[in-house]
mmCIF file of C-alpha atoms in Angstrom:
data_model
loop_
_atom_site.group_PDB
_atom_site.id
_atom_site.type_symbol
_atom_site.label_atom_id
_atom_site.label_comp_id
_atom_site.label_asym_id
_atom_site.label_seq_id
_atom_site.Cartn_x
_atom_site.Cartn_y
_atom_site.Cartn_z
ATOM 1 C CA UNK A 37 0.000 0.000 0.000
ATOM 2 C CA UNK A 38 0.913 3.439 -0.052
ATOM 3 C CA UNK A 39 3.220 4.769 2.654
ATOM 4 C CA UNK A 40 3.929 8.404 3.139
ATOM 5 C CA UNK A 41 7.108 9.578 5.133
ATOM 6 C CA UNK A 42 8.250 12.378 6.974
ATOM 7 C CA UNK A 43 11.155 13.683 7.964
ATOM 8 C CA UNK A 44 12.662 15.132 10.720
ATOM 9 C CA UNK A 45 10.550 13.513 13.253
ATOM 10 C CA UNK A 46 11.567 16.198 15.736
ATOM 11 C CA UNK A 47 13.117 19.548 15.533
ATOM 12 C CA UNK A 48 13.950 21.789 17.737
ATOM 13 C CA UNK A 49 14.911 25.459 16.495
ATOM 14 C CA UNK A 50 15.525 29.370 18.787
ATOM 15 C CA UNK A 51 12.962 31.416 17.811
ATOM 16 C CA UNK A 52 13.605 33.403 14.403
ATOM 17 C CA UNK A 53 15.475 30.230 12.894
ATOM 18 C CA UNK A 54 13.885 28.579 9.667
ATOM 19 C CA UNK A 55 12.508 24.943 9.865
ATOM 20 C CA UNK A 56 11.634 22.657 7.258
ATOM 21 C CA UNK A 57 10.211 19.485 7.043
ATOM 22 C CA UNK A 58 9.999 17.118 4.345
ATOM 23 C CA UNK A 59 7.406 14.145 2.949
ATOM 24 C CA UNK A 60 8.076 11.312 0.441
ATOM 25 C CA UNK A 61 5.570 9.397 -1.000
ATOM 26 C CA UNK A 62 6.120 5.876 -2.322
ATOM 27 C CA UNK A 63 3.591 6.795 -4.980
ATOM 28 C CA UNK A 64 2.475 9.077 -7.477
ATOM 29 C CA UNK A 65 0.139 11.448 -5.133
ATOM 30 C CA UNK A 66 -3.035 13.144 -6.546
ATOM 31 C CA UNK A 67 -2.120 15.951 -4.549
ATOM 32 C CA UNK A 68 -0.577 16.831 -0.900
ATOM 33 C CA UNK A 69 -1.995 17.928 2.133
ATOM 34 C CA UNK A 70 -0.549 20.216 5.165
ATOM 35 C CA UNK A 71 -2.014 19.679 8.606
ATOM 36 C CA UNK A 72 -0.733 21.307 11.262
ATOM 37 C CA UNK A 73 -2.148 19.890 15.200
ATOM 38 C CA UNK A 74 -0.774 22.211 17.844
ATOM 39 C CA UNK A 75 -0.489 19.863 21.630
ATOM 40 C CA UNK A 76 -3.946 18.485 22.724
ATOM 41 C CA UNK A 77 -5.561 19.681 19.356
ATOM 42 C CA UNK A 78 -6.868 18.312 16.424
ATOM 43 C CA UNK A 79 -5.238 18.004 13.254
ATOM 44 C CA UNK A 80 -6.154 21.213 11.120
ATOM 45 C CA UNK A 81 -5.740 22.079 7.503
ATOM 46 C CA UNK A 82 -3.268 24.191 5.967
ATOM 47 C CA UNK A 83 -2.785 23.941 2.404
ATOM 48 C CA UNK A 84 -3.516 21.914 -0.714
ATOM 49 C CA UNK A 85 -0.832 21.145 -3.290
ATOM 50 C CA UNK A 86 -2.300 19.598 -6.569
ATOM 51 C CA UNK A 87 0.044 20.867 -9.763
ATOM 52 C CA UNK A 88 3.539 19.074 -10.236
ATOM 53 C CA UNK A 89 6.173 21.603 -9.161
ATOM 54 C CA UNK A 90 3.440 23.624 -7.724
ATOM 55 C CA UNK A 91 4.767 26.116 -4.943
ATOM 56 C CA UNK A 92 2.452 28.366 -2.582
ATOM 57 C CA UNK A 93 2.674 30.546 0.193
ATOM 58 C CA UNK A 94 0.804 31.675 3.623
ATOM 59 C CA UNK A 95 2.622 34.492 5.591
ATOM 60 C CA UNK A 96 5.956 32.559 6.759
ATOM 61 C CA UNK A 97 5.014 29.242 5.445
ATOM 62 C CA UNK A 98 6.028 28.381 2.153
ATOM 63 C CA UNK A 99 4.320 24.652 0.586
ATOM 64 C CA UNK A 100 6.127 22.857 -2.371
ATOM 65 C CA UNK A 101 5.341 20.044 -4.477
ATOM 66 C CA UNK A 102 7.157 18.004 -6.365
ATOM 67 C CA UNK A 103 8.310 17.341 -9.935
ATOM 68 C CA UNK A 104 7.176 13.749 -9.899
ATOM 69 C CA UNK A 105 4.510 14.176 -7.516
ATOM 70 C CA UNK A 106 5.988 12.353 -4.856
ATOM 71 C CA UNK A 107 7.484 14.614 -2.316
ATOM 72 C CA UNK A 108 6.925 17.924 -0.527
ATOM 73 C CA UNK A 109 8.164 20.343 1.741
ATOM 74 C CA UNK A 110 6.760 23.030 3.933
ATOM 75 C CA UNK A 111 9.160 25.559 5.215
ATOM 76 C CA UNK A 112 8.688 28.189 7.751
ATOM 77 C CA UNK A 113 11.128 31.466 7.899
ATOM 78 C CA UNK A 114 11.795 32.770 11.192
ATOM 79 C CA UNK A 115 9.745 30.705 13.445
ATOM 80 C CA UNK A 116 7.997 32.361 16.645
ATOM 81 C CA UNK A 117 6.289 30.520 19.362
ATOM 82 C CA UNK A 118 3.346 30.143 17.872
ATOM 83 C CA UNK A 119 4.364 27.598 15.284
ATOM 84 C CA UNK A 120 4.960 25.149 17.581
ATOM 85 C CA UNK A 121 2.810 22.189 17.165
ATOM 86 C CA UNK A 122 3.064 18.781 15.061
ATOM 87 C CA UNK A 123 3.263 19.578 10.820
ATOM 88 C CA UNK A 124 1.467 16.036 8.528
ATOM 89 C CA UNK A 125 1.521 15.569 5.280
ATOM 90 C CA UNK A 126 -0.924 13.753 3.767
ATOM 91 C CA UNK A 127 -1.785 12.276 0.364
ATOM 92 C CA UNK A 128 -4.444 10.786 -1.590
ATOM 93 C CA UNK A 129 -3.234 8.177 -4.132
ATOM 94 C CA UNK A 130 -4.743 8.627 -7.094
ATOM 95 C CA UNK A 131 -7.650 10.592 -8.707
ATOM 96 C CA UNK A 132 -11.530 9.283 -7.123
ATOM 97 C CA UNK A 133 -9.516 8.228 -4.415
ATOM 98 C CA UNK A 134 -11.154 9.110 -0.824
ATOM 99 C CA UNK A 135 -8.128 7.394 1.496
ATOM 100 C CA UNK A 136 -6.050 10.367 3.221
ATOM 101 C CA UNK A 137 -2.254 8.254 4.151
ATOM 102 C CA UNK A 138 -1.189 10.427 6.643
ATOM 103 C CA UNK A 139 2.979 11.286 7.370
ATOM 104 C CA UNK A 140 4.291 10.640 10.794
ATOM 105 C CA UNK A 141 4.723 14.208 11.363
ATOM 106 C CA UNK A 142 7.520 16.717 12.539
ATOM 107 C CA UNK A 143 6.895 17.941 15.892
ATOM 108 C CA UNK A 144 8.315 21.460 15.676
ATOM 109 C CA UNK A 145 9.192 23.193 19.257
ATOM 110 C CA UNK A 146 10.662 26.910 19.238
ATOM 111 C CA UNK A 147 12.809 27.903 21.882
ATOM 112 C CA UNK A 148 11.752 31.866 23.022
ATOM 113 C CA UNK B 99 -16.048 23.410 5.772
ATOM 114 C CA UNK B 100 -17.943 21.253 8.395
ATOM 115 C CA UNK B 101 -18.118 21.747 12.243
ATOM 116 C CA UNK B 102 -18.211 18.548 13.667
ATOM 117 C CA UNK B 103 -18.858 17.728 17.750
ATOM 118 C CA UNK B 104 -17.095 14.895 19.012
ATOM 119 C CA UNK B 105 -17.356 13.458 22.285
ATOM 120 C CA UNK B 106 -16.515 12.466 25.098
ATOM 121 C CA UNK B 107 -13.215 15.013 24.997
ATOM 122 C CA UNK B 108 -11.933 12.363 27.160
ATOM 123 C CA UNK B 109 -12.802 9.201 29.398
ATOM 124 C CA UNK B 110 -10.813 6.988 31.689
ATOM 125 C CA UNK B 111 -12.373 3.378 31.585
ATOM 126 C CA UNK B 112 -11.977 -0.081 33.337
ATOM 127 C CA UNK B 113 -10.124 -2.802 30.954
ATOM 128 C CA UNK B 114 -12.984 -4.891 30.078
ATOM 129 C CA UNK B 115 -15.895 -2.204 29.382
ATOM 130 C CA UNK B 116 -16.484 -0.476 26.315
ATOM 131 C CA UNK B 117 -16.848 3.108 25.190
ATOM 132 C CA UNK B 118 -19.315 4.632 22.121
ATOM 133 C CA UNK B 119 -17.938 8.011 20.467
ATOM 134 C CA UNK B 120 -20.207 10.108 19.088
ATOM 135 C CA UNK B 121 -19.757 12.239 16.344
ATOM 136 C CA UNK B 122 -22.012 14.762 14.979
ATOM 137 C CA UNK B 123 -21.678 17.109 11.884
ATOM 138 C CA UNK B 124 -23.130 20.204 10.727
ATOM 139 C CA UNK B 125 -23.406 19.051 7.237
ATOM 140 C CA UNK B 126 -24.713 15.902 5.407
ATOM 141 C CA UNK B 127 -21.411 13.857 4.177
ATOM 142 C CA UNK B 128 -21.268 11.056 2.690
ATOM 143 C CA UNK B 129 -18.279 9.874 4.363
ATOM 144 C CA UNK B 130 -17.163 9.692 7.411
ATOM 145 C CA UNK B 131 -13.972 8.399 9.112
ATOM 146 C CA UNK B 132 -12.470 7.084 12.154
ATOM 147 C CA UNK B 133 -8.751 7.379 13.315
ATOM 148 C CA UNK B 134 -6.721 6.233 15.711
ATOM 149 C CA UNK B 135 -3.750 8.384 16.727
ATOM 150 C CA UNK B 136 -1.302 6.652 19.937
ATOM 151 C CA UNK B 137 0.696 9.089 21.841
ATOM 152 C CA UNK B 138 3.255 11.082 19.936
ATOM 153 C CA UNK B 139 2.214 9.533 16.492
ATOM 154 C CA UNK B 140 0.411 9.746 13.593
ATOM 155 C CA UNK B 141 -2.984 9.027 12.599
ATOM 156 C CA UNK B 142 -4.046 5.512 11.868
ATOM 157 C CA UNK B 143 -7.345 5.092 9.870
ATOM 158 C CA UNK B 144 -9.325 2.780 11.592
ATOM 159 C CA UNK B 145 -12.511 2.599 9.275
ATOM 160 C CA UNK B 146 -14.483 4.363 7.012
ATOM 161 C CA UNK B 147 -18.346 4.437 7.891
ATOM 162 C CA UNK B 148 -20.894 4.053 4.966
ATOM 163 C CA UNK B 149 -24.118 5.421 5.334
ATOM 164 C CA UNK B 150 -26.896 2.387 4.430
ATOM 165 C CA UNK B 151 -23.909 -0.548 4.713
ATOM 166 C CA UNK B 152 -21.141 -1.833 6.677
ATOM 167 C CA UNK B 153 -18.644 -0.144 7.748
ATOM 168 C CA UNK B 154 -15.128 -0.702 5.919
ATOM 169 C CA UNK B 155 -12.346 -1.300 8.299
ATOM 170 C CA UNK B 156 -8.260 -1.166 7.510
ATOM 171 C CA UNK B 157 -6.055 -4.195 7.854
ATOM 172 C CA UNK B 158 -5.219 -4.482 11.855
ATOM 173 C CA UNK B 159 -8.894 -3.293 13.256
ATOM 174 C CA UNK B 160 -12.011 -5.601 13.173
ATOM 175 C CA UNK B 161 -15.758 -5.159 13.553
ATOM 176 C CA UNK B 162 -15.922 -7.207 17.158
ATOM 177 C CA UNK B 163 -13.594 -4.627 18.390
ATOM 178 C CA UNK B 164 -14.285 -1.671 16.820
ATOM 179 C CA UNK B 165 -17.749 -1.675 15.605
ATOM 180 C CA UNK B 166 -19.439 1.064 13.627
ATOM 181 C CA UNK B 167 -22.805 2.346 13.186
ATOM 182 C CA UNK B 168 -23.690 5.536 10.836
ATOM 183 C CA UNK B 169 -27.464 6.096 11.353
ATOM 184 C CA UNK B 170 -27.727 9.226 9.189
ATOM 185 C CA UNK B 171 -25.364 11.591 6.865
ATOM 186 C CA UNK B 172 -24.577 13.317 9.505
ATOM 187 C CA UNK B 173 -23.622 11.116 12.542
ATOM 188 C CA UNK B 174 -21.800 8.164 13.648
ATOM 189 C CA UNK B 175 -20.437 6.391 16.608
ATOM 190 C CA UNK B 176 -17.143 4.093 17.398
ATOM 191 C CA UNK B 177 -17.222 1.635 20.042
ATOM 192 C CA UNK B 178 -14.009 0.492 21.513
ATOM 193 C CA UNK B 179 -14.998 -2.729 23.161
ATOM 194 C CA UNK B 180 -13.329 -5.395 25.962
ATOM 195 C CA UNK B 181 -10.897 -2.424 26.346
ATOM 196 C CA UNK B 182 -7.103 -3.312 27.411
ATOM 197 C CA UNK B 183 -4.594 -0.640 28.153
ATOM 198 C CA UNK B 184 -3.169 -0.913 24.789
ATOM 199 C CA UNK B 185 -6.450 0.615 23.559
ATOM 200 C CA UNK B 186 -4.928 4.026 25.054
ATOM 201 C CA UNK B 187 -4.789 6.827 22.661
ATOM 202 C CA UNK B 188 -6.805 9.849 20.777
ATOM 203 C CA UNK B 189 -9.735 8.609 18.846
ATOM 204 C CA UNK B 190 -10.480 11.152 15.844
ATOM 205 C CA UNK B 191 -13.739 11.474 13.686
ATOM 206 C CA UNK B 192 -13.366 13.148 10.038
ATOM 207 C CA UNK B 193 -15.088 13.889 7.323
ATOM 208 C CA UNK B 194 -14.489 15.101 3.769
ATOM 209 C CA UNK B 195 -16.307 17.796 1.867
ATOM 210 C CA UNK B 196 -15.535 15.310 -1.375
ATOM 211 C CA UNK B 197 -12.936 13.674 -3.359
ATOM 212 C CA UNK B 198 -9.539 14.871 -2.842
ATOM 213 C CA UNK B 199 -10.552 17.274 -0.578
ATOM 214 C CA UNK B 200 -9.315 18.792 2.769
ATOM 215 C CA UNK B 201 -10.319 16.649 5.812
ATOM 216 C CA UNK B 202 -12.297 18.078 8.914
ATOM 217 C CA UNK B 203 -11.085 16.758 12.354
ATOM 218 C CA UNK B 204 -13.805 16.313 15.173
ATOM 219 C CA UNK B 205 -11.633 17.535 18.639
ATOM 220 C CA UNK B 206 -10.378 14.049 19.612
ATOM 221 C CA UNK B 207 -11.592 11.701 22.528
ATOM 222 C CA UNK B 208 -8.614 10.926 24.988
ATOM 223 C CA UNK B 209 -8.706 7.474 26.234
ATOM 224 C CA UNK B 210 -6.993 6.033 28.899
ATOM 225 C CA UNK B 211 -7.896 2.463 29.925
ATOM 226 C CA UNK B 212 -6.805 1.359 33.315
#
Protein backbone atom coordinates (compact mmCIF):
# COMPACT_ATOMS: atom_id res chain seq x y z
CA UNK A 1 0.00 0.00 0.00
CA UNK A 2 0.91 3.44 -0.05
CA UNK A 3 3.22 4.77 2.65
CA UNK A 4 3.93 8.40 3.14
CA UNK A 5 7.11 9.58 5.13
CA UNK A 6 8.25 12.38 6.97
CA UNK A 7 11.15 13.68 7.96
CA UNK A 8 12.66 15.13 10.72
CA UNK A 9 10.55 13.51 13.25
CA UNK A 10 11.57 16.20 15.74
CA UNK A 11 13.12 19.55 15.53
CA UNK A 12 13.95 21.79 17.74
CA UNK A 13 14.91 25.46 16.50
CA UNK A 14 15.52 29.37 18.79
CA UNK A 15 12.96 31.42 17.81
CA UNK A 16 13.61 33.40 14.40
CA UNK A 17 15.48 30.23 12.89
CA UNK A 18 13.88 28.58 9.67
CA UNK A 19 12.51 24.94 9.86
CA UNK A 20 11.63 22.66 7.26
CA UNK A 21 10.21 19.49 7.04
CA UNK A 22 10.00 17.12 4.35
CA UNK A 23 7.41 14.15 2.95
CA UNK A 24 8.08 11.31 0.44
CA UNK A 25 5.57 9.40 -1.00
CA UNK A 26 6.12 5.88 -2.32
CA UNK A 27 3.59 6.79 -4.98
CA UNK A 28 2.47 9.08 -7.48
CA UNK A 29 0.14 11.45 -5.13
CA UNK A 30 -3.03 13.14 -6.55
CA UNK A 31 -2.12 15.95 -4.55
CA UNK A 32 -0.58 16.83 -0.90
CA UNK A 33 -2.00 17.93 2.13
CA UNK A 34 -0.55 20.22 5.17
CA UNK A 35 -2.01 19.68 8.61
CA UNK A 36 -0.73 21.31 11.26
CA UNK A 37 -2.15 19.89 15.20
CA UNK A 38 -0.77 22.21 17.84
CA UNK A 39 -0.49 19.86 21.63
CA UNK A 40 -3.95 18.48 22.72
CA UNK A 41 -5.56 19.68 19.36
CA UNK A 42 -6.87 18.31 16.42
CA UNK A 43 -5.24 18.00 13.25
CA UNK A 44 -6.15 21.21 11.12
CA UNK A 45 -5.74 22.08 7.50
CA UNK A 46 -3.27 24.19 5.97
CA UNK A 47 -2.78 23.94 2.40
CA UNK A 48 -3.52 21.91 -0.71
CA UNK A 49 -0.83 21.15 -3.29
CA UNK A 50 -2.30 19.60 -6.57
CA UNK A 51 0.04 20.87 -9.76
CA UNK A 52 3.54 19.07 -10.24
CA UNK A 53 6.17 21.60 -9.16
CA UNK A 54 3.44 23.62 -7.72
CA UNK A 55 4.77 26.12 -4.94
CA UNK A 56 2.45 28.37 -2.58
CA UNK A 57 2.67 30.55 0.19
CA UNK A 58 0.80 31.67 3.62
CA UNK A 59 2.62 34.49 5.59
CA UNK A 60 5.96 32.56 6.76
CA UNK A 61 5.01 29.24 5.44
CA UNK A 62 6.03 28.38 2.15
CA UNK A 63 4.32 24.65 0.59
CA UNK A 64 6.13 22.86 -2.37
CA UNK A 65 5.34 20.04 -4.48
CA UNK A 66 7.16 18.00 -6.37
CA UNK A 67 8.31 17.34 -9.94
CA UNK A 68 7.18 13.75 -9.90
CA UNK A 69 4.51 14.18 -7.52
CA UNK A 70 5.99 12.35 -4.86
CA UNK A 71 7.48 14.61 -2.32
CA UNK A 72 6.93 17.92 -0.53
CA UNK A 73 8.16 20.34 1.74
CA UNK A 74 6.76 23.03 3.93
CA UNK A 75 9.16 25.56 5.21
CA UNK A 76 8.69 28.19 7.75
CA UNK A 77 11.13 31.47 7.90
CA UNK A 78 11.80 32.77 11.19
CA UNK A 79 9.74 30.71 13.44
CA UNK A 80 8.00 32.36 16.64
CA UNK A 81 6.29 30.52 19.36
CA UNK A 82 3.35 30.14 17.87
CA UNK A 83 4.36 27.60 15.28
CA UNK A 84 4.96 25.15 17.58
CA UNK A 85 2.81 22.19 17.17
CA UNK A 86 3.06 18.78 15.06
CA UNK A 87 3.26 19.58 10.82
CA UNK A 88 1.47 16.04 8.53
CA UNK A 89 1.52 15.57 5.28
CA UNK A 90 -0.92 13.75 3.77
CA UNK A 91 -1.79 12.28 0.36
CA UNK A 92 -4.44 10.79 -1.59
CA UNK A 93 -3.23 8.18 -4.13
CA UNK A 94 -4.74 8.63 -7.09
CA UNK A 95 -7.65 10.59 -8.71
CA UNK A 96 -11.53 9.28 -7.12
CA UNK A 97 -9.52 8.23 -4.42
CA UNK A 98 -11.15 9.11 -0.82
CA UNK A 99 -8.13 7.39 1.50
CA UNK A 100 -6.05 10.37 3.22
CA UNK A 101 -2.25 8.25 4.15
CA UNK A 102 -1.19 10.43 6.64
CA UNK A 103 2.98 11.29 7.37
CA UNK A 104 4.29 10.64 10.79
CA UNK A 105 4.72 14.21 11.36
CA UNK A 106 7.52 16.72 12.54
CA UNK A 107 6.90 17.94 15.89
CA UNK A 108 8.32 21.46 15.68
CA UNK A 109 9.19 23.19 19.26
CA UNK A 110 10.66 26.91 19.24
CA UNK A 111 12.81 27.90 21.88
CA UNK A 112 11.75 31.87 23.02
CA UNK B 1 -16.05 23.41 5.77
CA UNK B 2 -17.94 21.25 8.39
CA UNK B 3 -18.12 21.75 12.24
CA UNK B 4 -18.21 18.55 13.67
CA UNK B 5 -18.86 17.73 17.75
CA UNK B 6 -17.09 14.89 19.01
CA UNK B 7 -17.36 13.46 22.28
CA UNK B 8 -16.52 12.47 25.10
CA UNK B 9 -13.21 15.01 25.00
CA UNK B 10 -11.93 12.36 27.16
CA UNK B 11 -12.80 9.20 29.40
CA UNK B 12 -10.81 6.99 31.69
CA UNK B 13 -12.37 3.38 31.58
CA UNK B 14 -11.98 -0.08 33.34
CA UNK B 15 -10.12 -2.80 30.95
CA UNK B 16 -12.98 -4.89 30.08
CA UNK B 17 -15.89 -2.20 29.38
CA UNK B 18 -16.48 -0.48 26.31
CA UNK B 19 -16.85 3.11 25.19
CA UNK B 20 -19.32 4.63 22.12
CA UNK B 21 -17.94 8.01 20.47
CA UNK B 22 -20.21 10.11 19.09
CA UNK B 23 -19.76 12.24 16.34
CA UNK B 24 -22.01 14.76 14.98
CA UNK B 25 -21.68 17.11 11.88
CA UNK B 26 -23.13 20.20 10.73
CA UNK B 27 -23.41 19.05 7.24
CA UNK B 28 -24.71 15.90 5.41
CA UNK B 29 -21.41 13.86 4.18
CA UNK B 30 -21.27 11.06 2.69
CA UNK B 31 -18.28 9.87 4.36
CA UNK B 32 -17.16 9.69 7.41
CA UNK B 33 -13.97 8.40 9.11
CA UNK B 34 -12.47 7.08 12.15
CA UNK B 35 -8.75 7.38 13.31
CA UNK B 36 -6.72 6.23 15.71
CA UNK B 37 -3.75 8.38 16.73
CA UNK B 38 -1.30 6.65 19.94
CA UNK B 39 0.70 9.09 21.84
CA UNK B 40 3.26 11.08 19.94
CA UNK B 41 2.21 9.53 16.49
CA UNK B 42 0.41 9.75 13.59
CA UNK B 43 -2.98 9.03 12.60
CA UNK B 44 -4.05 5.51 11.87
CA UNK B 45 -7.35 5.09 9.87
CA UNK B 46 -9.33 2.78 11.59
CA UNK B 47 -12.51 2.60 9.28
CA UNK B 48 -14.48 4.36 7.01
CA UNK B 49 -18.35 4.44 7.89
CA UNK B 50 -20.89 4.05 4.97
CA UNK B 51 -24.12 5.42 5.33
CA UNK B 52 -26.90 2.39 4.43
CA UNK B 53 -23.91 -0.55 4.71
CA UNK B 54 -21.14 -1.83 6.68
CA UNK B 55 -18.64 -0.14 7.75
CA UNK B 56 -15.13 -0.70 5.92
CA UNK B 57 -12.35 -1.30 8.30
CA UNK B 58 -8.26 -1.17 7.51
CA UNK B 59 -6.06 -4.19 7.85
CA UNK B 60 -5.22 -4.48 11.86
CA UNK B 61 -8.89 -3.29 13.26
CA UNK B 62 -12.01 -5.60 13.17
CA UNK B 63 -15.76 -5.16 13.55
CA UNK B 64 -15.92 -7.21 17.16
CA UNK B 65 -13.59 -4.63 18.39
CA UNK B 66 -14.29 -1.67 16.82
CA UNK B 67 -17.75 -1.68 15.61
CA UNK B 68 -19.44 1.06 13.63
CA UNK B 69 -22.81 2.35 13.19
CA UNK B 70 -23.69 5.54 10.84
CA UNK B 71 -27.46 6.10 11.35
CA UNK B 72 -27.73 9.23 9.19
CA UNK B 73 -25.36 11.59 6.86
CA UNK B 74 -24.58 13.32 9.51
CA UNK B 75 -23.62 11.12 12.54
CA UNK B 76 -21.80 8.16 13.65
CA UNK B 77 -20.44 6.39 16.61
CA UNK B 78 -17.14 4.09 17.40
CA UNK B 79 -17.22 1.63 20.04
CA UNK B 80 -14.01 0.49 21.51
CA UNK B 81 -15.00 -2.73 23.16
CA UNK B 82 -13.33 -5.39 25.96
CA UNK B 83 -10.90 -2.42 26.35
CA UNK B 84 -7.10 -3.31 27.41
CA UNK B 85 -4.59 -0.64 28.15
CA UNK B 86 -3.17 -0.91 24.79
CA UNK B 87 -6.45 0.62 23.56
CA UNK B 88 -4.93 4.03 25.05
CA UNK B 89 -4.79 6.83 22.66
CA UNK B 90 -6.81 9.85 20.78
CA UNK B 91 -9.73 8.61 18.85
CA UNK B 92 -10.48 11.15 15.84
CA UNK B 93 -13.74 11.47 13.69
CA UNK B 94 -13.37 13.15 10.04
CA UNK B 95 -15.09 13.89 7.32
CA UNK B 96 -14.49 15.10 3.77
CA UNK B 97 -16.31 17.80 1.87
CA UNK B 98 -15.54 15.31 -1.37
CA UNK B 99 -12.94 13.67 -3.36
CA UNK B 100 -9.54 14.87 -2.84
CA UNK B 101 -10.55 17.27 -0.58
CA UNK B 102 -9.32 18.79 2.77
CA UNK B 103 -10.32 16.65 5.81
CA UNK B 104 -12.30 18.08 8.91
CA UNK B 105 -11.09 16.76 12.35
CA UNK B 106 -13.80 16.31 15.17
CA UNK B 107 -11.63 17.54 18.64
CA UNK B 108 -10.38 14.05 19.61
CA UNK B 109 -11.59 11.70 22.53
CA UNK B 110 -8.61 10.93 24.99
CA UNK B 111 -8.71 7.47 26.23
CA UNK B 112 -6.99 6.03 28.90
CA UNK B 113 -7.90 2.46 29.92
CA UNK B 114 -6.81 1.36 33.32
Amino acid sequence: GQQVMQIPQYQHVQEGEDFTTYCNSSTTLSNIQWYKQRPGGHPVFLIQLVKSGEVKKQKRLTFQFGEAKKNSSLHITATQTTDVGTYFCAGYSGAGSYQLTFGKGTKLSVIP
Amino acid sequence: SAVISQKPSRDICQRGTSLTIQCQVDSQVTMMFWYRQQPGQSLTLIATANQGSEATYESGFVIDKFPISRPNLTFSTLTVSNLSPEDSSIYLCSVYSGMNTEAFFGQGTRLTVV
